[in-house]
Coordinates of C-alpha atoms and ligand atoms in Angstrom, one line a residue:
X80 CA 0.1 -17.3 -19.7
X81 CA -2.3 -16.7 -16.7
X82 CA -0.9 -15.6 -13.3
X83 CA -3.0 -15.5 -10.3
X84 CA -2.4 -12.5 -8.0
X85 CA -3.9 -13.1 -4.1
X86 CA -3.7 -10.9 -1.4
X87 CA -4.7 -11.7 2.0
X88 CA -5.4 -9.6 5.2
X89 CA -7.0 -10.7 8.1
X90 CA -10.5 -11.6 7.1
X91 CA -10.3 -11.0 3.4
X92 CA -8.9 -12.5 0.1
X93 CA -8.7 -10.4 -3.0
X94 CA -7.6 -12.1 -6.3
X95 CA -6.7 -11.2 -9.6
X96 CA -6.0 -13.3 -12.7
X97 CA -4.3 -11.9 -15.1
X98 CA -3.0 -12.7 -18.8
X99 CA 0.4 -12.3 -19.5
X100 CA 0.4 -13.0 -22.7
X101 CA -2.6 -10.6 -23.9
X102 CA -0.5 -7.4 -22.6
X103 CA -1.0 -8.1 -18.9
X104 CA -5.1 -8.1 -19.5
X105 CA -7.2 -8.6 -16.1
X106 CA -9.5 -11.6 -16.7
X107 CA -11.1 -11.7 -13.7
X108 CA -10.4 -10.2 -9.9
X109 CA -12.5 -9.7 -6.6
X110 CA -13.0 -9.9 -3.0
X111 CA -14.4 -12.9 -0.1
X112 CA -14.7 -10.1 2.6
X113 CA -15.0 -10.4 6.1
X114 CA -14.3 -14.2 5.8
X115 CA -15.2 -15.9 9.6
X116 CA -17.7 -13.4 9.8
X117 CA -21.7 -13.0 9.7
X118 CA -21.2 -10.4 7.0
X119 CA -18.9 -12.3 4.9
X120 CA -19.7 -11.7 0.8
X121 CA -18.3 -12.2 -2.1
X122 CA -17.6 -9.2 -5.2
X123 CA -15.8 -10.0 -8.0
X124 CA -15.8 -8.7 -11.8
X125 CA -15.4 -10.9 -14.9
X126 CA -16.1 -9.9 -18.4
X127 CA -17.6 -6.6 -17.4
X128 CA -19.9 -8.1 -15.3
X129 CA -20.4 -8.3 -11.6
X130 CA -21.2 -10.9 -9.6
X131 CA -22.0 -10.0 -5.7
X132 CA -23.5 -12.4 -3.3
X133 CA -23.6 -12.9 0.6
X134 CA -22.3 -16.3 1.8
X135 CA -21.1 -17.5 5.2
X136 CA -16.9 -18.8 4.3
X137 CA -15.2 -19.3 7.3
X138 CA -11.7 -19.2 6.2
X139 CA -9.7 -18.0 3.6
X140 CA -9.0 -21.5 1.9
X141 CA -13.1 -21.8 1.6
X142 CA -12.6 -18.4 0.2
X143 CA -10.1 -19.4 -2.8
X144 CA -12.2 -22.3 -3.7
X145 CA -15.6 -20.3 -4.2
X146 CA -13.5 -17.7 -6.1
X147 CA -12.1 -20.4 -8.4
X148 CA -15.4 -22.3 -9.0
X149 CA -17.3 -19.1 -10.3
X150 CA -13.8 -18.3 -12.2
X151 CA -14.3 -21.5 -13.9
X152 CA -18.0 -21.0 -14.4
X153 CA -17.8 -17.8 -15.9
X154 CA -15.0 -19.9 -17.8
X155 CA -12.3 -16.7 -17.1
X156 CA -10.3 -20.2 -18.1
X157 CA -11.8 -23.4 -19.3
X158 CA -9.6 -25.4 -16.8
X159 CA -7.0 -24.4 -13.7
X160 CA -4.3 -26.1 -15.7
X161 CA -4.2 -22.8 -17.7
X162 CA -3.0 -20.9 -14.3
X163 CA 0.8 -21.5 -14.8
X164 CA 1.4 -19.4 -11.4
X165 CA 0.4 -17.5 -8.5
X166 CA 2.0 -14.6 -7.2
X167 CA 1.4 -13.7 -3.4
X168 CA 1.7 -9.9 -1.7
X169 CA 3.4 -10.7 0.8
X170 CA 3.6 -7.8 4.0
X171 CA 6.8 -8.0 5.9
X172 CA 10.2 -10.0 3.8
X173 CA 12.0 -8.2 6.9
X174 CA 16.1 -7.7 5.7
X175 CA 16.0 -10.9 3.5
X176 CA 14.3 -10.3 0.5
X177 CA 15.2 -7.7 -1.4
X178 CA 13.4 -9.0 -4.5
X179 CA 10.3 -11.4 -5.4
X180 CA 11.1 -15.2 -4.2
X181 CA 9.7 -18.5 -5.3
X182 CA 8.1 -19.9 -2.1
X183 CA 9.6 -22.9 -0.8
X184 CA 9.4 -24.1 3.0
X185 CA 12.3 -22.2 4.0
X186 CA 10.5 -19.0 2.3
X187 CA 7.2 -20.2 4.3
X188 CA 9.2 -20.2 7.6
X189 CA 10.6 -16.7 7.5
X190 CA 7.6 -15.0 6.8
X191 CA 6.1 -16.8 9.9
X192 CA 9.6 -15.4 12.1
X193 CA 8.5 -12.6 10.5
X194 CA 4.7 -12.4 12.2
X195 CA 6.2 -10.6 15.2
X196 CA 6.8 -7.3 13.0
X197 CA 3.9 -8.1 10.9
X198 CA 1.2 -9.7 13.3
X199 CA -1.6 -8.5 11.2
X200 CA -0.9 -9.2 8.1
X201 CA 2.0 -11.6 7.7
X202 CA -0.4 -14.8 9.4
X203 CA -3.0 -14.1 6.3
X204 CA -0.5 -14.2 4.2
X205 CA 0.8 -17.2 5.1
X206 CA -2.6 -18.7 4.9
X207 CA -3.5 -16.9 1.4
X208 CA -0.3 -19.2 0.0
X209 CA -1.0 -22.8 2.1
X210 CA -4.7 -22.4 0.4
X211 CA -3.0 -21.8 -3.2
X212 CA -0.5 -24.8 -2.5
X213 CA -3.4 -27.1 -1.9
X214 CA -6.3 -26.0 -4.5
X215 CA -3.6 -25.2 -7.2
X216 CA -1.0 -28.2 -6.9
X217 CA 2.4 -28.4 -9.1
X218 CA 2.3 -24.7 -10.1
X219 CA 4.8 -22.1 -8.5
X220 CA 3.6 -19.4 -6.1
X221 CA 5.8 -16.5 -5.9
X222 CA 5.8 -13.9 -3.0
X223 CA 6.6 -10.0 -3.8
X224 CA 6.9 -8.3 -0.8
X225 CA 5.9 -4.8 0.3
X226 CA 9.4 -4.3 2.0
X227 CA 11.4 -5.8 -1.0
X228 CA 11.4 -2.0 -2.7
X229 CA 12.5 -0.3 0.2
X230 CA 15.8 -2.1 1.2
X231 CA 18.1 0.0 -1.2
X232 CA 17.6 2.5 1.6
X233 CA 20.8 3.5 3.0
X234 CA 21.8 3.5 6.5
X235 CA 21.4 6.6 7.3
X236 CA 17.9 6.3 6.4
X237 CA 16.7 2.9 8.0
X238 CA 18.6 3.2 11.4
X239 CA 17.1 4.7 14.4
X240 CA 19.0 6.7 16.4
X241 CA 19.1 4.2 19.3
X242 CA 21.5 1.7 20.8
X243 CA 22.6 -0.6 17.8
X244 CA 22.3 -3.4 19.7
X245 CA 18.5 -2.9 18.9
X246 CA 18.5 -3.3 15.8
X247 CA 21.2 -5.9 15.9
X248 CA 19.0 -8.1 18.4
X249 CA 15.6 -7.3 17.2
X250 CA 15.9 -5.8 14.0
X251 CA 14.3 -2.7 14.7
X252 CA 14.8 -0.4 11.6
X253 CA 13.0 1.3 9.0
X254 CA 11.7 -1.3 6.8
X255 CA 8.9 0.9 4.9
X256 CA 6.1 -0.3 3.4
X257 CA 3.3 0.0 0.2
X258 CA 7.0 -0.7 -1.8
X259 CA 5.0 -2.7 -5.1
X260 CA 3.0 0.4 -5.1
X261 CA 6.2 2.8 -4.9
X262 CA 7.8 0.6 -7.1
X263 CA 5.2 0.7 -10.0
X264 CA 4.2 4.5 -9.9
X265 CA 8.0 4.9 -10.3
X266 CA 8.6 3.2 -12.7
X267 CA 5.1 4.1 -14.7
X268 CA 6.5 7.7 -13.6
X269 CA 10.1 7.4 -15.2
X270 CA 8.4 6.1 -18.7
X271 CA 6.6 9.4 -19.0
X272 CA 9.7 11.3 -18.1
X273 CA 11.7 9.5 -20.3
X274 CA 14.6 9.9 -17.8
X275 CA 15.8 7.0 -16.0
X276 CA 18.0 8.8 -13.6
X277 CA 15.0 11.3 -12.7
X278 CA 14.3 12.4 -8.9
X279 CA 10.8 11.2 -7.8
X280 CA 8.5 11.5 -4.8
X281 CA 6.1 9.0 -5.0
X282 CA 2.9 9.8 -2.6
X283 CA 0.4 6.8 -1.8
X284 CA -2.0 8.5 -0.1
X285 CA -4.8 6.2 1.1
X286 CA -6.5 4.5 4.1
X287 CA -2.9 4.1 4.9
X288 CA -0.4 6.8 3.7
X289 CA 3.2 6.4 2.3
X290 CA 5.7 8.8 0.6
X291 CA 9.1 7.8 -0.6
X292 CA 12.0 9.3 -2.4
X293 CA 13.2 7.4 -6.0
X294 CA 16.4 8.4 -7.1
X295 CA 17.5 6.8 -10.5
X296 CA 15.2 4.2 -9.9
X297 CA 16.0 3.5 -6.0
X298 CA 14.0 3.6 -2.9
X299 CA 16.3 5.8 -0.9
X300 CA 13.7 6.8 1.7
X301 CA 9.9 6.1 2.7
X302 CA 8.0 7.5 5.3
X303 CA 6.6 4.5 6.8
X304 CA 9.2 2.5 9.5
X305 CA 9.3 -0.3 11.5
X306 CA 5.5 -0.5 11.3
X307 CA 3.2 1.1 8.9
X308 CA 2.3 3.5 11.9
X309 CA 5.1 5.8 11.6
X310 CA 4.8 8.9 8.3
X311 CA 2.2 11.4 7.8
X312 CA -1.6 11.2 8.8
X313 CA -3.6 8.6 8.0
X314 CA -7.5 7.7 7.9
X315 CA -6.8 6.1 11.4
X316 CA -3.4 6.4 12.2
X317 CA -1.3 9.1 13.6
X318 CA 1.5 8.8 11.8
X319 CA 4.9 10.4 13.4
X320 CA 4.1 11.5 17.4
X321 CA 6.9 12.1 19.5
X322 CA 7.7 8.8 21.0
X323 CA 7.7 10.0 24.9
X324 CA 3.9 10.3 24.5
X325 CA 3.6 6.6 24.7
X326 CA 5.6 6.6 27.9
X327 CA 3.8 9.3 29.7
X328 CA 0.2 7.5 28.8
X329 CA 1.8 4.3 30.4
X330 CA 3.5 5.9 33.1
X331 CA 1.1 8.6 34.2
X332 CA -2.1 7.6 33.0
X333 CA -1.2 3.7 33.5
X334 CA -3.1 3.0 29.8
X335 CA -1.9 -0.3 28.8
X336 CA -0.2 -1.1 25.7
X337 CA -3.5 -2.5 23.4
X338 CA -5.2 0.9 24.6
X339 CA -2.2 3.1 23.2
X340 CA -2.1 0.3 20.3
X341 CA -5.7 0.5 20.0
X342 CA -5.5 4.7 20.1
X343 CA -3.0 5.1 17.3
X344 CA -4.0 2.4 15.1
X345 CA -7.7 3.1 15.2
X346 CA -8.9 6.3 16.7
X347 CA -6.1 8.9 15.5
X348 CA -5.2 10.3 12.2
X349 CA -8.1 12.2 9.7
X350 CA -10.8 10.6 12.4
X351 CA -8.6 12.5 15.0
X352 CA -8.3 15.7 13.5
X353 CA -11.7 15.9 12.2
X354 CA -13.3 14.3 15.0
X355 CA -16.0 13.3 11.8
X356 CA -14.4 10.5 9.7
X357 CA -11.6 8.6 8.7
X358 CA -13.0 9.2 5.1
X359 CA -12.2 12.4 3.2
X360 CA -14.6 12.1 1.3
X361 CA -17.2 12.6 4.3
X362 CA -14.2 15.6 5.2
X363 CA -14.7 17.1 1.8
X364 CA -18.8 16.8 1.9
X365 CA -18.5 18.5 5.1
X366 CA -16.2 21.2 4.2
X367 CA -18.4 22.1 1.7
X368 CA -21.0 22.7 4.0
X369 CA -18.2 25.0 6.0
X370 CA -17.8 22.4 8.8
X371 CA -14.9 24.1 10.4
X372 CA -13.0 20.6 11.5
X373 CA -13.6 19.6 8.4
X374 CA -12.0 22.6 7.2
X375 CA -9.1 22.3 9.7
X376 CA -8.5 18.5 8.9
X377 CA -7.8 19.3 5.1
X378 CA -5.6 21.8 5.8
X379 CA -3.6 19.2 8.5
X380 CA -3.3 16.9 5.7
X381 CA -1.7 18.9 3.0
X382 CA 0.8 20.2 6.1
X383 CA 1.6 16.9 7.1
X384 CA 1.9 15.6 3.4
X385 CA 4.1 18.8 2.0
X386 CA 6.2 18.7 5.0
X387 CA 7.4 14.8 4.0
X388 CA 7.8 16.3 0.3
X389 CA 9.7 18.8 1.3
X390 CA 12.1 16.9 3.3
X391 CA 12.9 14.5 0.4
X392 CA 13.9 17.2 -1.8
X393 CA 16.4 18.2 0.6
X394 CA 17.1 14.3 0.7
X395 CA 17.6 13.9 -2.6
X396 CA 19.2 17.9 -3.4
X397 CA 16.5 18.1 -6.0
X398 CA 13.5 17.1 -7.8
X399 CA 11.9 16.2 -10.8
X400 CA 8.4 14.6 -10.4
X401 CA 6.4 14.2 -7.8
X402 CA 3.5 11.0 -8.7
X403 CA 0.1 11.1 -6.5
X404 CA -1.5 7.3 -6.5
X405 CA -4.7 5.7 -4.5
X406 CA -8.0 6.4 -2.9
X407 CA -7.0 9.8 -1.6
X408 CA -4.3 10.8 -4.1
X409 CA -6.0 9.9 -7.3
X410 CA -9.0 11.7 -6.2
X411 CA -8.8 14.0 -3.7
X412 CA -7.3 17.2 -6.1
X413 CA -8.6 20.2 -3.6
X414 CA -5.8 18.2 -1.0
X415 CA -3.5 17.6 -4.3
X416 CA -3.5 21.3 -4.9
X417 CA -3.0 22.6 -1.1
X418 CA -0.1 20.3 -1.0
X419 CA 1.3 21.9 -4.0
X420 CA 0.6 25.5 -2.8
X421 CA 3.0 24.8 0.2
X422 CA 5.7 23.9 -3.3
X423 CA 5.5 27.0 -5.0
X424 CA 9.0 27.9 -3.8
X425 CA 10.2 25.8 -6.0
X426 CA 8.2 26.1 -9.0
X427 CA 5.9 23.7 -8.7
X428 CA 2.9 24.5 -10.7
X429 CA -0.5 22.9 -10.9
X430 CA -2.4 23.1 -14.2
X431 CA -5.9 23.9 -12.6
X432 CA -8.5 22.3 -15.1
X433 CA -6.0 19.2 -15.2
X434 CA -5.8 19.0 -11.9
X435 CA -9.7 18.8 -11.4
X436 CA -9.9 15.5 -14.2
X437 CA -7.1 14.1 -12.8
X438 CA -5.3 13.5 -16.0
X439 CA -1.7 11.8 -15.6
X440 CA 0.0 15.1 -16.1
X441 CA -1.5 17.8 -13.6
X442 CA 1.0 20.7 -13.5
X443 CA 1.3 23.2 -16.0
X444 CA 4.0 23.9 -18.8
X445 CA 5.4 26.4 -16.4
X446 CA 5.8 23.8 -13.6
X447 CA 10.1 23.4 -12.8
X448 CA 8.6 20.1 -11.6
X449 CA 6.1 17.6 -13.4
X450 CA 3.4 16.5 -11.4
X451 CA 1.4 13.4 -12.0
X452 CA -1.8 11.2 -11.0
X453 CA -1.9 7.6 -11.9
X454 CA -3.4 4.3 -10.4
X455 CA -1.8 2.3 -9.1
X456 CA -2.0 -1.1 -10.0
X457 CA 0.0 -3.5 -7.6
X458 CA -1.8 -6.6 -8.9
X459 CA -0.1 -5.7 -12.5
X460 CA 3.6 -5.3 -11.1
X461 CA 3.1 -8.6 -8.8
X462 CA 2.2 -10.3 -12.5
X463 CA 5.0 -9.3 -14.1
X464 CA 7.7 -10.0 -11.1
X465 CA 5.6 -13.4 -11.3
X466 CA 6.8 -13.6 -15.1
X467 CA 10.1 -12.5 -14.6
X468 CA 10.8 -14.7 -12.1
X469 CA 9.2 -18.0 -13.8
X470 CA 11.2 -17.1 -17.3
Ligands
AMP691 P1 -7.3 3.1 -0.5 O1 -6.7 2.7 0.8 O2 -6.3 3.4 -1.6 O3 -8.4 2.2 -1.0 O4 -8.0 4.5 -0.2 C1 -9.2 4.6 0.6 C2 -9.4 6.0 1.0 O5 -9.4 6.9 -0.2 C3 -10.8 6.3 1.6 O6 -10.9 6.0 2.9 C4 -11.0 7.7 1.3 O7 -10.5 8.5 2.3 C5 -10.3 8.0 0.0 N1 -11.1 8.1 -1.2 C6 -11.6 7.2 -1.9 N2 -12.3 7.7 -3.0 C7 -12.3 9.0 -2.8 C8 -12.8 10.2 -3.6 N3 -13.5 10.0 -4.6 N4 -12.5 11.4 -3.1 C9 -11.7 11.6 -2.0 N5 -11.2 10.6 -1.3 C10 -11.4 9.3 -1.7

């Protein structure tokens, strides 16, 4: 059975099709970038080959139809009868979903209430799944949401300490974020343990950086918040700042909201600190050649990281694993192994030659706490919630 994974942002599409049936096999996936733009190409990978061309698409329905003529081509399947569903990744389910949905109008209406909390991404969504509904007709689309994971959170981990009426008016809350990643590394984590009722921290450390604490299977806290702006660095973001900083740089220094928008969105976090890149690899090149904000940035990450672990031990009273996934956690081990410098109090133990190939299993036989790298793959779990929800 082949499932078709989309996920939209603002001016991109990236697909996957997958085969259920063949162990969950990727037949085919890509990218239409910078749809609407001058630059606008398309990437995508099928049968170990790769196709890349430039091409002017100006929206993301244009963009599903090119990627499903060269799918058909390149006959990933002989006919898009053999696509028996399509599951969306959807930003922001806000409160109501607290697990995958079929997508009805009802489901479609939500996810536009919820643009307001999700204005960049919860719009290309919403366009991502009207272009499946009209290229793919009489076939289910599913959508899995990045928030779903996160709602076994407790109270006294989503809510602010503000005026309740907030949150009963507006809904402001921790909703967290990057959940189908969390959710998989988990889970992926908890096979290798062979211990379902294990205590995990779960680090996705990428352009945008999450950590959450699994117990026994459960989200039960995650950086991120009402926004994906809130946690530890990021390549642009600042992560947690004291919140009177915003009103002193509209009070004082009369900067308008998109400026302080624009500043802790886009001009903080790693590019901040290192004042070089958002990139660490361009940190890490430049460390090597004893750039001292390079230098100074590295060392700000594995703080700001270590700090959130640290915190969900306490959270949790304990720990068992701790799972590094994406761009920067999968390869980044000279951050991987200042982080777990700052854990040695409690045992933790890196195994240094692992630790450099970035095998699953990085600390050593002495570790008191297993520490892993894996990919993620958030196209594979949106698959199989696809499955479970269609059987
Ligand atoms: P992601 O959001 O998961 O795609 O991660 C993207 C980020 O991962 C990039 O901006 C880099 O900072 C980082 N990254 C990607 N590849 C590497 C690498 N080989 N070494 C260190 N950092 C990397």
């Amino acid at each position: 059975m082949k499932i078709l994974v989309v996920n939209t942002g603002s001016s991109s599409l990236k697909f996957q099709l997958i085969d259920a049936k063949k162990n969950f096999t990727e037949l085919y996936s890509g990218i239409v970038d910078n749809i609407g733009k001058k630059n606008c190409f398309f990437d995508a990978k099928i049968n170990h080959t790769r196709i890349h061309f430039k091409k002017n698409i100006s929206n993301h329905e244009k963009g599903l139809q090119e990627a499903l003529k060269i799918m058909l081509k390149n006959k990933a399947v002989k006919s898009l009868k053999e696509i028996k569903a399509v599951g969306h990744r959807v930003v922001h389910g806000g409160e109501k979903y607290k697990n995958a949905v079929k997508i009805t109008s009802q489901v479609k209406k939500t996810i536009k209430e919820l643009y307001e909390l999700a204005p960049l991404h919860n719009p290309a969504n919403l366009q991502g799944i009207l272009a499946c509904e009209k290229l793919l007709k009489n076939i289910p689309n599913i959508a899995v949401f990045d928030t779903s994971f996160h709602q076994t959170m407790p109270q006294k981990a989503y809510l602010y300490a503000i005026p309740k009426e907030y949150y009963k008016k507006f809904k402001i809350r921790r909703y967290g974020f990057h959940g189908t990643s969390h959710k998989y590394i988990s889970q992926e984590t908890y096979k290798l343990l062979k211990n379902k009722k294990a205590k995990i921290i779960t680090c996705h450390l990428g352009n945008g950086s999450s950590i959450s604490a699994v117990s026994g299977g459960k989200s039960i806290d995650t950086s991120m918040g009402f926004t994906p702006l809130e946690g530890v660095i990021m390549g642009t973001r600042s992560g947690t700042i004291d919140p009177a900083i915003i009103l002193y740089l509209l009070k004082k220094h009369k900067l308008s909201p998109e400026k302080i928008d624009e500043i802790l969105n886009y001009r903080s976090g790693i590019l901040a600190v290192s004042e070089i890149s958002s990139d660490v690899r361009d940190i890490w090149a430049a460390a090597q050649r004893k750039n001292k904000k390079a230098i100074f940035a590295l060392e700000y990450m594995a703080y700001s990281i270590a700090k959130q672990i640290g915190a969900y031990i306490a959270a949790m009273n304990g720990i068992d694993a701790i799972t590094f996934t994406a761009g920067i956690g999968e390869n980044a081990w000279y951050l991987r192994k200042d982080i777990c410098e700052y854990l040695n109090f409690i045992g933790v133990k890196l195994d240094t030659a692992k630790n450099r190939a970035s095998k699953p299993l990085i600390s050593s036989p002495l570790s008191k706490v297993k520490v892993f790298v894996m990919p993620s793959n958030e196209g594979l779990e949106i698959a199989e919630e696809v499955i479970n929800m269609i059987k």
